[in-house]
CSV table of C-alpha atoms and ligand atoms in Angstrom, one decimal:
chain,number,residue,atom,x,y,z
A,14,MET,CA,100.6,81.8,89.5
A,15,ALA,CA,99.9,80.7,92.8
A,16,GLU,CA,96.9,82.5,94.2
A,17,GLN,CA,98.6,85.1,96.9
A,18,THR,CA,96.9,85.1,100.4
A,19,PRO,CA,95.4,89.3,100.7
A,20,ASP,CA,96.0,91.1,103.2
A,21,PRO,CA,92.0,92.1,103.7
A,22,LYS,CA,93.2,94.9,105.5
A,23,ARG,CA,95.6,96.1,102.7
A,24,PHE,CA,93.0,99.6,102.1
A,25,LEU,CA,92.7,100.7,105.5
A,26,GLU,CA,96.4,100.7,107.3
A,27,GLY,CA,98.6,103.4,107.0
A,28,SER,CA,99.3,105.8,104.1
A,29,PHE,CA,94.9,103.8,102.4
A,30,ALA,CA,93.5,104.4,105.6
A,31,PRO,CA,90.8,106.5,105.9
A,32,VAL,CA,89.8,110.0,108.1
A,33,SER,CA,87.4,110.0,109.7
A,34,GLU,CA,86.2,113.9,110.3
A,35,GLU,CA,85.5,116.5,107.9
A,36,ILE,CA,87.3,119.7,108.8
A,37,THR,CA,87.3,123.2,107.4
A,38,ALA,CA,90.9,125.5,108.2
A,39,PHE,CA,91.7,129.5,107.3
A,40,ASP,CA,94.7,130.8,106.8
A,41,LEU,CA,96.3,127.8,106.4
A,42,PRO,CA,100.8,128.0,107.7
A,43,VAL,CA,103.2,128.1,104.2
A,44,THR,CA,106.6,127.6,103.3
A,45,GLY,CA,108.0,128.9,100.8
A,46,GLN,CA,105.5,131.5,99.2
A,47,VAL,CA,102.2,130.6,96.8
A,48,PRO,CA,102.6,131.6,93.5
A,49,ALA,CA,100.4,135.0,93.4
A,50,GLU,CA,99.1,133.7,89.9
A,51,LEU,CA,97.6,130.4,90.9
A,52,THR,CA,93.9,131.5,91.8
A,53,GLY,CA,91.5,128.7,92.0
A,54,ARG,CA,90.9,125.8,94.1
A,55,TYR,CA,93.3,122.0,94.0
A,56,LEU,CA,90.9,119.6,94.2
A,57,ARG,CA,91.8,115.3,94.8
A,58,ASN,CA,88.7,113.1,95.3
A,59,GLY,CA,89.7,109.3,96.7
A,60,PRO,CA,88.1,106.2,98.3
A,61,ASN,CA,87.4,106.7,102.4
A,62,PRO,CA,85.0,104.4,103.2
A,63,MET,CA,82.9,105.1,106.9
A,64,GLY,CA,83.7,102.3,109.0
A,65,LEU,CA,86.5,100.1,109.3
A,66,ASP,CA,84.6,97.6,109.6
A,67,ASP,CA,84.1,95.5,105.6
A,68,PRO,CA,86.6,92.5,106.0
A,69,ASP,CA,86.1,92.7,101.7
A,70,TYR,CA,86.7,95.9,101.6
A,71,HIS,CA,88.3,97.0,98.1
A,72,TRP,CA,90.1,100.4,97.7
A,73,PHE,CA,88.4,100.8,94.5
A,74,LEU,CA,84.6,100.7,96.3
A,75,GLY,CA,85.3,103.4,99.6
A,76,SER,CA,83.2,106.1,98.9
A,77,GLY,CA,84.1,109.3,97.6
A,78,MET,CA,86.0,112.0,99.8
A,79,VAL,CA,87.3,115.5,98.0
A,80,HIS,CA,89.9,117.1,99.7
A,81,GLY,CA,90.7,120.6,98.6
A,82,VAL,CA,93.0,123.6,99.3
A,83,ARG,CA,91.9,126.9,98.0
A,84,LEU,CA,94.5,129.5,96.9
A,85,ARG,CA,94.3,133.5,96.2
A,86,ASP,CA,96.7,136.4,96.5
A,87,GLY,CA,99.4,134.5,97.0
A,88,ARG,CA,97.9,132.9,100.2
A,89,ALA,CA,95.9,129.4,101.0
A,90,GLU,CA,92.9,130.4,101.6
A,91,TRP,CA,91.5,127.1,103.1
A,92,TYR,CA,91.5,123.4,103.6
A,93,ARG,CA,88.7,121.4,103.2
A,94,ASN,CA,87.6,117.2,102.8
A,95,ARG,CA,83.9,116.5,102.4
A,96,TRP,CA,82.4,113.1,101.4
A,97,VAL,CA,80.2,113.0,98.5
A,98,ARG,CA,76.7,112.7,100.1
A,99,SER,CA,75.4,109.7,98.5
A,100,LYS,CA,72.3,108.3,99.8
A,101,ALA,CA,74.5,106.3,103.0
A,102,VAL,CA,76.5,108.6,103.3
A,103,SER,CA,73.5,111.1,103.9
A,104,GLN,CA,72.1,108.7,105.6
A,105,ALA,CA,75.3,107.8,107.4
A,106,HIS,CA,75.1,111.8,109.1
A,107,HIS,CA,71.7,111.5,109.7
A,108,GLU,CA,71.1,114.3,106.8
A,109,PRO,CA,68.5,114.0,104.0
A,110,TRP,CA,70.3,112.9,100.7
A,111,PRO,CA,70.4,116.1,98.3
A,112,ALA,CA,68.1,113.4,96.4
A,113,GLY,CA,68.6,113.3,92.2
A,114,PRO,CA,68.4,111.0,89.1
A,115,VAL,CA,70.1,107.7,90.2
A,116,HIS,CA,71.5,105.3,86.7
A,117,GLU,CA,70.1,100.7,87.8
A,118,GLY,CA,69.8,101.7,90.9
A,119,MET,CA,73.0,102.3,91.2
A,120,ASP,CA,73.8,105.6,93.6
A,121,PHE,CA,77.1,105.8,95.0
A,122,ALA,CA,79.7,108.8,96.3
A,123,ALA,CA,81.4,108.7,93.4
A,124,ASN,CA,85.1,108.1,94.6
A,125,THR,CA,87.6,108.8,91.4
A,126,HIS,CA,88.5,112.1,90.0
A,127,ILE,CA,86.9,115.5,90.1
A,128,ILE,CA,86.9,118.6,87.5
A,129,TRP,CA,85.3,121.4,86.2
A,130,HIS,CA,83.1,121.2,83.5
A,131,GLY,CA,79.9,123.4,81.8
A,132,GLY,CA,80.2,125.5,85.9
A,133,ARG,CA,79.5,122.3,87.6
A,134,THR,CA,82.3,120.8,90.2
A,135,LEU,CA,81.5,117.0,89.6
A,136,ALA,CA,83.0,114.0,91.5
A,137,THR,CA,83.4,111.3,89.1
A,138,VAL,CA,83.0,107.5,88.9
A,139,GLU,CA,82.6,104.7,86.5
A,140,ALA,CA,80.5,101.5,85.2
A,141,GLY,CA,77.9,103.3,85.8
A,142,PRO,CA,76.6,105.2,88.7
A,143,LEU,CA,75.8,109.1,87.6
A,144,PRO,CA,78.4,112.1,88.8
A,145,TYR,CA,78.2,114.2,92.2
A,146,GLY,CA,77.7,118.0,91.3
A,147,LEU,CA,79.8,120.1,94.4
A,148,THR,CA,79.8,123.9,95.5
A,149,ASP,CA,82.9,125.1,94.9
A,150,GLU,CA,83.4,124.8,98.7
A,151,LEU,CA,82.5,121.3,98.4
A,152,GLU,CA,78.8,120.3,99.7
A,153,THR,CA,77.2,117.8,97.7
A,154,VAL,CA,74.5,119.2,95.5
A,155,GLY,CA,72.8,116.1,94.4
A,156,PRO,CA,73.4,113.2,91.5
A,157,CYS,CA,74.7,115.0,87.7
A,158,ASP,CA,73.0,113.5,84.5
A,159,PHE,CA,73.4,116.5,82.6
A,160,ASP,CA,70.2,117.9,82.5
A,161,GLY,CA,68.8,114.8,82.3
A,162,THR,CA,70.9,114.6,78.7
A,163,LEU,CA,72.7,111.2,79.7
A,164,PRO,CA,70.8,108.3,79.2
A,165,GLY,CA,72.8,105.6,81.4
A,166,GLY,CA,75.6,106.3,83.7
A,167,PHE,CA,78.6,108.5,83.1
A,168,ALA,CA,82.4,107.2,83.9
A,169,ALA,CA,85.7,108.4,86.1
A,170,HIS,CA,88.4,109.7,83.4
A,171,THR,CA,87.1,112.8,80.1
A,172,LYS,CA,89.2,114.2,78.1
A,173,LEU,CA,88.3,118.1,77.4
A,174,ASP,CA,89.0,119.0,74.1
A,175,ARG,CA,89.9,122.7,74.8
A,176,ALA,CA,89.9,123.6,70.8
A,177,THR,CA,85.9,122.5,70.5
A,178,GLY,CA,84.9,123.1,74.6
A,179,GLU,CA,83.6,119.2,74.3
A,180,LEU,CA,84.4,116.9,77.2
A,181,HIS,CA,84.6,113.5,75.8
A,182,ALA,CA,84.0,109.9,78.4
A,183,ILE,CA,83.3,106.6,78.1
A,184,ALA,CA,80.9,104.7,80.3
A,185,TYR,CA,80.6,101.1,80.7
A,186,PHE,CA,78.1,99.3,82.7
A,187,TRP,CA,78.2,95.3,83.6
A,188,ALA,CA,74.6,94.7,81.5
A,189,TRP,CA,75.5,96.7,78.5
A,190,ASP,CA,77.1,94.6,75.3
A,191,HIS,CA,78.6,98.1,74.5
A,192,VAL,CA,79.7,100.4,75.9
A,193,GLN,CA,79.1,104.6,75.1
A,194,HIS,CA,80.7,107.6,73.7
A,195,VAL,CA,79.1,110.5,75.2
A,196,VAL,CA,80.6,114.3,74.7
A,197,VAL,CA,79.3,116.8,76.6
A,198,ASP,CA,79.3,120.4,74.9
A,199,ALA,CA,81.0,123.4,76.8
A,200,ALA,CA,77.1,124.0,78.4
A,201,GLY,CA,77.0,121.3,80.2
A,202,ARG,CA,74.9,119.0,78.7
A,203,VAL,CA,74.9,115.7,76.0
A,204,ALA,CA,75.6,116.1,73.4
A,205,LYS,CA,76.4,113.3,71.6
A,206,THR,CA,76.5,109.5,72.3
A,207,THR,CA,77.7,106.3,70.2
A,208,ASP,CA,77.3,103.1,71.4
A,209,ILE,CA,79.8,100.7,70.8
A,210,PRO,CA,79.4,97.6,70.6
A,211,VAL,CA,81.6,95.4,72.2
A,212,PRO,CA,81.6,91.8,74.4
A,213,ASP,CA,82.2,90.1,77.5
A,214,GLY,CA,81.5,94.0,79.3
A,215,PRO,CA,85.1,94.7,80.0
A,216,MET,CA,86.1,96.9,82.2
A,217,MET,CA,87.6,100.4,80.2
A,218,HIS,CA,89.1,102.5,82.6
A,219,ASP,CA,90.6,105.1,80.7
A,220,PHE,CA,91.2,106.3,76.7
A,221,ALA,CA,92.8,108.7,75.3
A,222,LEU,CA,91.4,111.8,72.8
A,223,THR,CA,93.1,113.5,69.1
A,224,GLY,CA,91.6,115.1,67.0
A,225,ARG,CA,90.5,112.7,64.8
A,226,TYR,CA,90.1,109.9,67.1
A,227,ILE,CA,88.4,108.5,70.2
A,228,VAL,CA,90.9,105.8,71.2
A,229,LEU,CA,89.5,102.8,73.1
A,230,LEU,CA,90.9,100.3,75.1
A,231,ASP,CA,89.5,96.9,74.6
A,232,LEU,CA,91.6,94.9,77.2
A,233,PRO,CA,91.3,90.9,78.9
A,234,VAL,CA,89.3,93.0,82.2
A,235,THR,CA,85.7,92.4,82.1
A,236,PHE,CA,83.1,92.3,84.0
A,237,SER,CA,82.4,88.1,85.8
A,238,LEU,CA,79.1,86.4,87.3
A,239,ASP,CA,81.7,84.1,88.7
A,240,ALA,CA,83.5,87.4,91.0
A,241,VAL,CA,80.2,88.2,91.8
A,242,ALA,CA,79.0,84.8,93.2
A,243,ALA,CA,82.4,84.0,95.2
A,244,HIS,CA,81.7,87.7,96.2
A,245,LYS,CA,85.1,88.8,94.9
A,246,GLU,CA,86.1,92.1,96.4
A,247,LEU,CA,84.9,93.8,92.3
A,248,PRO,CA,83.3,91.5,89.9
A,249,TYR,CA,85.9,93.0,87.1
A,250,VAL,CA,88.4,90.1,86.5
A,251,TRP,CA,91.5,88.6,84.3
A,252,ASN,CA,89.6,87.1,81.4
A,253,PRO,CA,92.1,85.4,79.2
A,254,ASP,CA,89.8,84.4,76.1
A,255,HIS,CA,88.7,88.2,75.4
A,256,ARG,CA,90.7,89.4,72.8
A,257,SER,CA,93.3,92.6,73.6
A,258,ARG,CA,92.1,95.3,71.3
A,259,VAL,CA,92.7,98.8,70.6
A,260,GLY,CA,90.3,100.8,68.8
A,261,LEU,CA,89.8,104.7,66.7
A,262,LEU,CA,86.9,105.5,66.5
A,263,PRO,CA,86.3,108.7,64.3
A,264,ARG,CA,85.6,111.8,66.0
A,265,ASP,CA,83.7,113.2,63.0
A,266,GLY,CA,81.2,109.8,63.4
A,267,SER,CA,82.3,108.6,59.6
A,268,ALA,CA,82.2,105.5,60.5
A,269,GLY,CA,82.7,102.9,63.8
A,270,PRO,CA,86.4,102.6,65.4
A,271,ARG,CA,88.3,100.1,64.0
A,272,TRP,CA,89.8,97.2,65.9
A,273,PHE,CA,93.8,96.6,66.0
A,274,GLU,CA,95.2,93.4,67.9
A,275,VAL,CA,97.8,94.1,71.1
A,276,PRO,CA,99.1,91.4,73.3
A,277,PRO,CA,97.0,90.7,76.2
A,278,CYS,CA,98.1,93.5,78.8
A,279,TRP,CA,96.4,96.2,81.4
A,280,VAL,CA,96.2,99.9,80.9
A,281,PHE,CA,94.6,102.1,83.9
A,282,HIS,CA,95.6,104.6,82.9
A,283,CYS,CA,96.9,107.2,79.5
A,284,LEU,CA,99.2,110.0,79.7
A,285,ASN,CA,98.0,111.7,76.4
A,286,ALA,CA,97.6,110.5,73.1
A,287,TYR,CA,97.7,112.5,69.1
A,288,ASP,CA,97.4,112.1,65.8
A,289,ASP,CA,101.0,112.4,64.1
A,290,GLY,CA,100.3,112.7,60.3
A,291,GLU,CA,98.2,109.3,59.3
A,292,GLN,CA,99.6,107.4,63.0
A,293,VAL,CA,98.2,107.7,66.0
A,294,VAL,CA,100.6,107.8,69.2
A,295,VAL,CA,99.7,106.7,72.7
A,296,ASP,CA,101.5,107.0,76.3
A,297,LEU,CA,100.4,105.4,78.0
A,298,CYS,CA,101.4,103.2,82.0
A,299,GLN,CA,101.1,99.4,81.0
A,300,TYR,CA,101.1,96.1,82.9
A,301,ASP,CA,102.6,94.0,81.1
A,302,GLN,CA,101.0,90.5,81.9
A,303,SER,CA,97.4,89.8,83.3
A,304,PHE,CA,96.2,91.5,85.8
A,305,ASP,CA,93.5,91.0,88.3
A,306,PRO,CA,92.1,94.7,89.7
A,307,SER,CA,89.3,92.1,91.1
A,308,THR,CA,91.9,91.8,93.8
A,309,LEU,CA,95.1,94.2,92.9
A,310,TRP,CA,97.2,91.6,94.9
A,311,ASN,CA,98.0,89.3,93.4
A,312,ALA,CA,98.4,91.8,89.8
A,313,HIS,CA,101.8,91.0,87.7
A,314,GLY,CA,103.9,93.5,87.7
A,315,PRO,CA,105.4,95.6,85.9
A,316,VAL,CA,104.0,99.1,85.2
A,317,SER,CA,106.3,101.2,82.8
A,318,LEU,CA,105.5,104.0,80.2
A,319,ASP,CA,104.5,102.9,76.9
A,320,ARG,CA,104.1,104.4,73.8
A,321,TRP,CA,101.9,102.6,71.5
A,322,THR,CA,102.5,103.5,67.6
A,323,ILE,CA,98.9,102.7,66.1
A,324,ASP,CA,99.4,102.2,61.7
A,325,PRO,CA,96.4,102.2,60.1
A,326,ALA,CA,98.1,102.0,57.0
A,327,ALA,CA,100.4,98.8,58.1
A,328,GLY,CA,96.9,98.3,59.8
A,329,ARG,CA,99.9,97.3,63.3
A,330,VAL,CA,100.5,98.5,66.5
A,331,THR,CA,104.6,99.4,67.6
A,332,ARG,CA,104.5,98.9,70.9
A,333,GLN,CA,108.1,101.0,72.9
A,334,ARG,CA,109.1,101.3,76.5
A,335,LEU,CA,109.4,104.9,77.3
A,336,ASP,CA,110.5,104.2,81.1
A,337,GLU,CA,110.8,101.1,82.9
A,338,ARG,CA,110.4,102.5,86.1
A,339,GLY,CA,106.9,101.4,88.0
A,340,GLN,CA,104.5,104.8,87.8
A,341,GLU,CA,100.9,105.3,87.6
A,342,PHE,CA,98.8,108.0,87.7
A,343,PRO,CA,100.4,109.9,84.7
A,344,ARG,CA,99.6,113.6,83.6
A,345,VAL,CA,100.3,115.8,81.1
A,346,ASP,CA,98.9,119.5,81.6
A,347,ASP,CA,95.9,119.4,80.7
A,348,ARG,CA,95.8,122.5,78.3
A,349,ILE,CA,97.6,120.1,75.7
A,350,ILE,CA,95.4,116.4,75.4
A,351,SER,CA,95.1,115.1,72.7
A,352,ARG,CA,97.4,117.0,71.0
A,353,PRO,CA,101.5,116.5,71.0
A,354,HIS,CA,102.7,116.6,73.9
A,355,ARG,CA,106.4,117.4,75.1
A,356,TYR,CA,106.5,116.5,78.7
A,357,GLY,CA,104.5,113.8,81.6
A,358,TYR,CA,104.6,114.2,84.8
A,359,SER,CA,103.8,110.9,86.9
A,360,ALA,CA,103.7,109.4,90.6
A,361,MET,CA,106.5,106.5,91.8
A,362,ILE,CA,104.3,105.5,95.0
A,363,GLY,CA,105.4,102.7,97.3
A,364,GLU,CA,102.7,101.7,99.4
A,365,VAL,CA,100.6,101.2,96.0
A,366,THR,CA,103.5,99.6,94.0
A,367,ARG,CA,103.3,97.3,97.4
A,368,ALA,CA,99.7,96.4,97.2
A,369,ILE,CA,100.1,95.7,93.4
A,370,THR,CA,102.6,92.9,93.5
A,371,PRO,CA,102.1,89.4,93.7
A,372,THR,CA,104.3,89.1,96.8
A,373,GLY,CA,103.0,92.7,99.1
A,374,ASP,CA,107.1,93.2,99.7
A,375,PHE,CA,108.5,96.2,98.5
A,376,ALA,CA,111.3,95.6,95.7
A,377,ASP,CA,114.4,97.5,96.9
A,378,ASP,CA,113.8,100.7,93.9
A,379,ALA,CA,109.5,100.3,95.1
A,380,PHE,CA,109.9,102.0,98.3
A,381,THR,CA,110.3,105.3,96.0
A,382,ASN,CA,107.9,107.9,97.2
A,383,ALA,CA,108.7,110.1,93.7
A,384,LEU,CA,107.3,112.0,91.4
A,385,LEU,CA,108.4,111.8,87.5
A,386,ARG,CA,109.5,115.1,85.0
A,387,HIS,CA,109.2,113.5,81.6
A,388,ASP,CA,110.3,115.1,78.7
A,389,LEU,CA,109.7,113.1,76.0
A,390,SER,CA,111.8,114.6,73.1
A,391,ALA,CA,114.7,115.0,74.8
A,392,GLY,CA,114.1,111.6,76.4
A,393,THR,CA,115.4,112.4,80.3
A,394,VAL,CA,113.1,111.8,83.4
A,395,GLN,CA,113.6,113.5,86.3
A,396,VAL,CA,113.2,112.1,89.7
A,397,ARG,CA,112.0,113.9,92.6
A,398,GLN,CA,112.2,111.9,94.9
A,399,PHE,CA,110.4,112.3,99.0
A,400,ALA,CA,111.1,110.5,102.1
A,401,ARG,CA,110.5,107.4,102.9
A,402,ASP,CA,107.6,107.5,105.0
A,403,ALA,CA,106.4,110.7,102.6
A,404,VAL,CA,104.1,108.7,100.2
A,405,VAL,CA,103.2,111.1,97.5
A,406,GLY,CA,100.0,111.0,94.8
A,407,GLU,CA,99.3,111.6,91.7
A,408,ALA,CA,100.8,115.4,90.4
A,409,VAL,CA,98.4,117.7,88.4
A,410,PHE,CA,100.3,120.5,86.3
A,411,ALA,CA,99.0,124.2,86.8
A,412,PRO,CA,100.3,126.2,83.9
A,413,ARG,CA,101.7,130.1,85.3
A,414,SER,CA,99.1,131.9,83.1
A,415,ALA,CA,96.4,130.6,80.6
A,416,ASP,CA,98.9,131.4,77.6
A,417,ALA,CA,102.0,130.1,79.0
A,418,ALA,CA,104.3,127.5,77.3
A,419,GLU,CA,103.7,123.7,78.2
A,420,ASP,CA,105.5,123.0,81.2
A,421,ASP,CA,105.5,127.2,82.2
A,422,GLY,CA,103.8,126.0,85.4
A,423,TYR,CA,103.1,124.1,88.6
A,424,VAL,CA,103.2,120.7,89.7
A,425,MET,CA,101.7,120.2,92.4
A,426,ALA,CA,100.4,116.5,94.9
A,427,PHE,CA,99.5,115.8,97.9
A,428,ALA,CA,102.1,114.5,100.6
A,429,HIS,CA,102.4,113.4,103.7
A,430,ASN,CA,104.8,114.6,106.1
A,431,PRO,CA,105.7,112.0,108.2
A,432,ASP,CA,107.4,114.8,111.0
A,433,ARG,CA,103.5,116.3,111.4
A,434,GLY,CA,101.8,113.0,110.8
A,435,ALA,CA,99.5,115.3,108.6
A,436,SER,CA,100.0,116.5,105.0
A,437,ASP,CA,101.3,119.1,102.5
A,438,LEU,CA,100.7,120.7,99.4
A,439,ILE,CA,103.6,120.8,97.4
A,440,ILE,CA,103.9,123.1,94.9
A,441,LEU,CA,106.8,122.7,92.8
A,442,ALA,CA,108.4,124.9,89.6
A,443,ALA,CA,108.1,122.4,86.7
A,444,GLN,CA,111.5,124.1,85.8
A,445,ASP,CA,113.1,123.2,88.9
A,446,PHE,CA,111.1,120.1,89.4
A,447,THR,CA,114.1,118.6,91.5
A,448,GLY,CA,114.8,122.3,93.5
A,449,PRO,CA,112.9,123.0,96.3
A,450,PRO,CA,109.2,124.0,96.6
A,451,VAL,CA,107.7,126.5,95.5
A,452,ALA,CA,105.6,125.9,98.7
A,453,THR,CA,104.3,123.8,100.7
A,454,VAL,CA,101.0,124.5,102.5
A,455,HIS,CA,100.9,122.1,106.3
A,456,LEU,CA,96.8,121.1,106.2
A,457,PRO,CA,95.7,120.1,109.3
A,458,ALA,CA,95.2,116.6,108.5
A,459,ARG,CA,96.3,113.5,106.7
A,460,ILE,CA,94.6,112.8,104.1
A,461,PRO,CA,94.4,109.0,102.3
A,462,LEU,CA,96.1,107.8,99.4
A,463,GLY,CA,93.4,108.3,96.5
A,464,PHE,CA,92.8,109.0,92.8
A,465,HIS,CA,92.3,111.5,91.0
A,466,GLY,CA,91.9,115.2,90.7
A,467,SER,CA,92.5,119.2,89.1
A,468,TRP,CA,93.8,122.4,89.5
A,469,ILE,CA,90.5,124.5,88.7
A,470,PRO,CA,91.7,128.0,88.1
A,471,ASP,CA,88.6,131.0,89.0
A,472,ARG,CA,86.7,131.7,86.0
B,518,LIG,FE1,91.6,106.7,87.1
């Protein structure tokens, strides 16, 4: 396919446009009623470059800014947004850097996810840098190497096994001849690392966890010195010479990974995975063909929700399409990670869809700003539509109580409110997904489209 000419401002305009101020606002106006059982913080990370003058800006490379809303006693107590204080961000604010460990000189304002584990709120990112710890009110504590127990960099995506309290991650770094499985114990220290040899330096944005296995996605997007030399926005490109495969690494350490070939494709995100007898089921958002994250514009769509069933006895992977709709940011109820799920939530985001289609044009159905609720047992999908300019990002599930059933709770997301020119926190009842929101929290500012977040209940 011929290269399209990318719009250099694509990720600096419209719903992607960064904000320039850090805001603290209290007692936010609410339409509806914040459920009293939601006591905690909804936090979301995303790139927010400090300037608009970088002609090679890529969405993946902006300094991380965390947006958070605190809910308590049926009220929306506060909204805050804060840049993660890397050294560069600190200097730009004329503040001392909250110094700490740095892996291979790669200090970066982690921009991809935000999680809570082992007593820390952590902004995370992949490909080498360390996470940054934040206070409950989003001020930067400093870089985190888990009290000196992490040997290398960390990862954007992690999976918490609620049964063991262990947090799993797959770290990758361009100069390594392996990727690294990292297990962080419940106290927040690295308990185990396992190096897994892989050729070519693949990008491994996400992975999956089952009761027995780490599921590794070794797909043909790899580090490229040519891309570095050519000043591509990202040094990771589609590599047709790299074998496309999925690996099962036994969690008990009894063996190395066993690999299974899959047709060349790309996956950013897994919904969830689980053991099914001797087989392993992985639900994920799959880009069918070649995918070049260095530009995003030249990627081939579409992306759909698919199920990969890995059969170790037969030595093969069976792929099944679950939903054709273009969607990303798949999430399950976090409590169910690594065990069989029935429900999943994902986002259809018009502006992201446009950014990743080859022409930059919208398909007719790609204007869609919508959240999806999948009932994978019934094979049904509910579409929660938002208005044309009401761009909505990733949705996160919050259970009604710690022991509530799967899907018995709320789905939260930031959505742009075009009438106010600012964002709302939308809180939907998962079991009334297309009904009116339970609560709409009106925030004082616009929140740029970003990446991932978490509901962090008070402990
Ligand atoms: Fe991600």
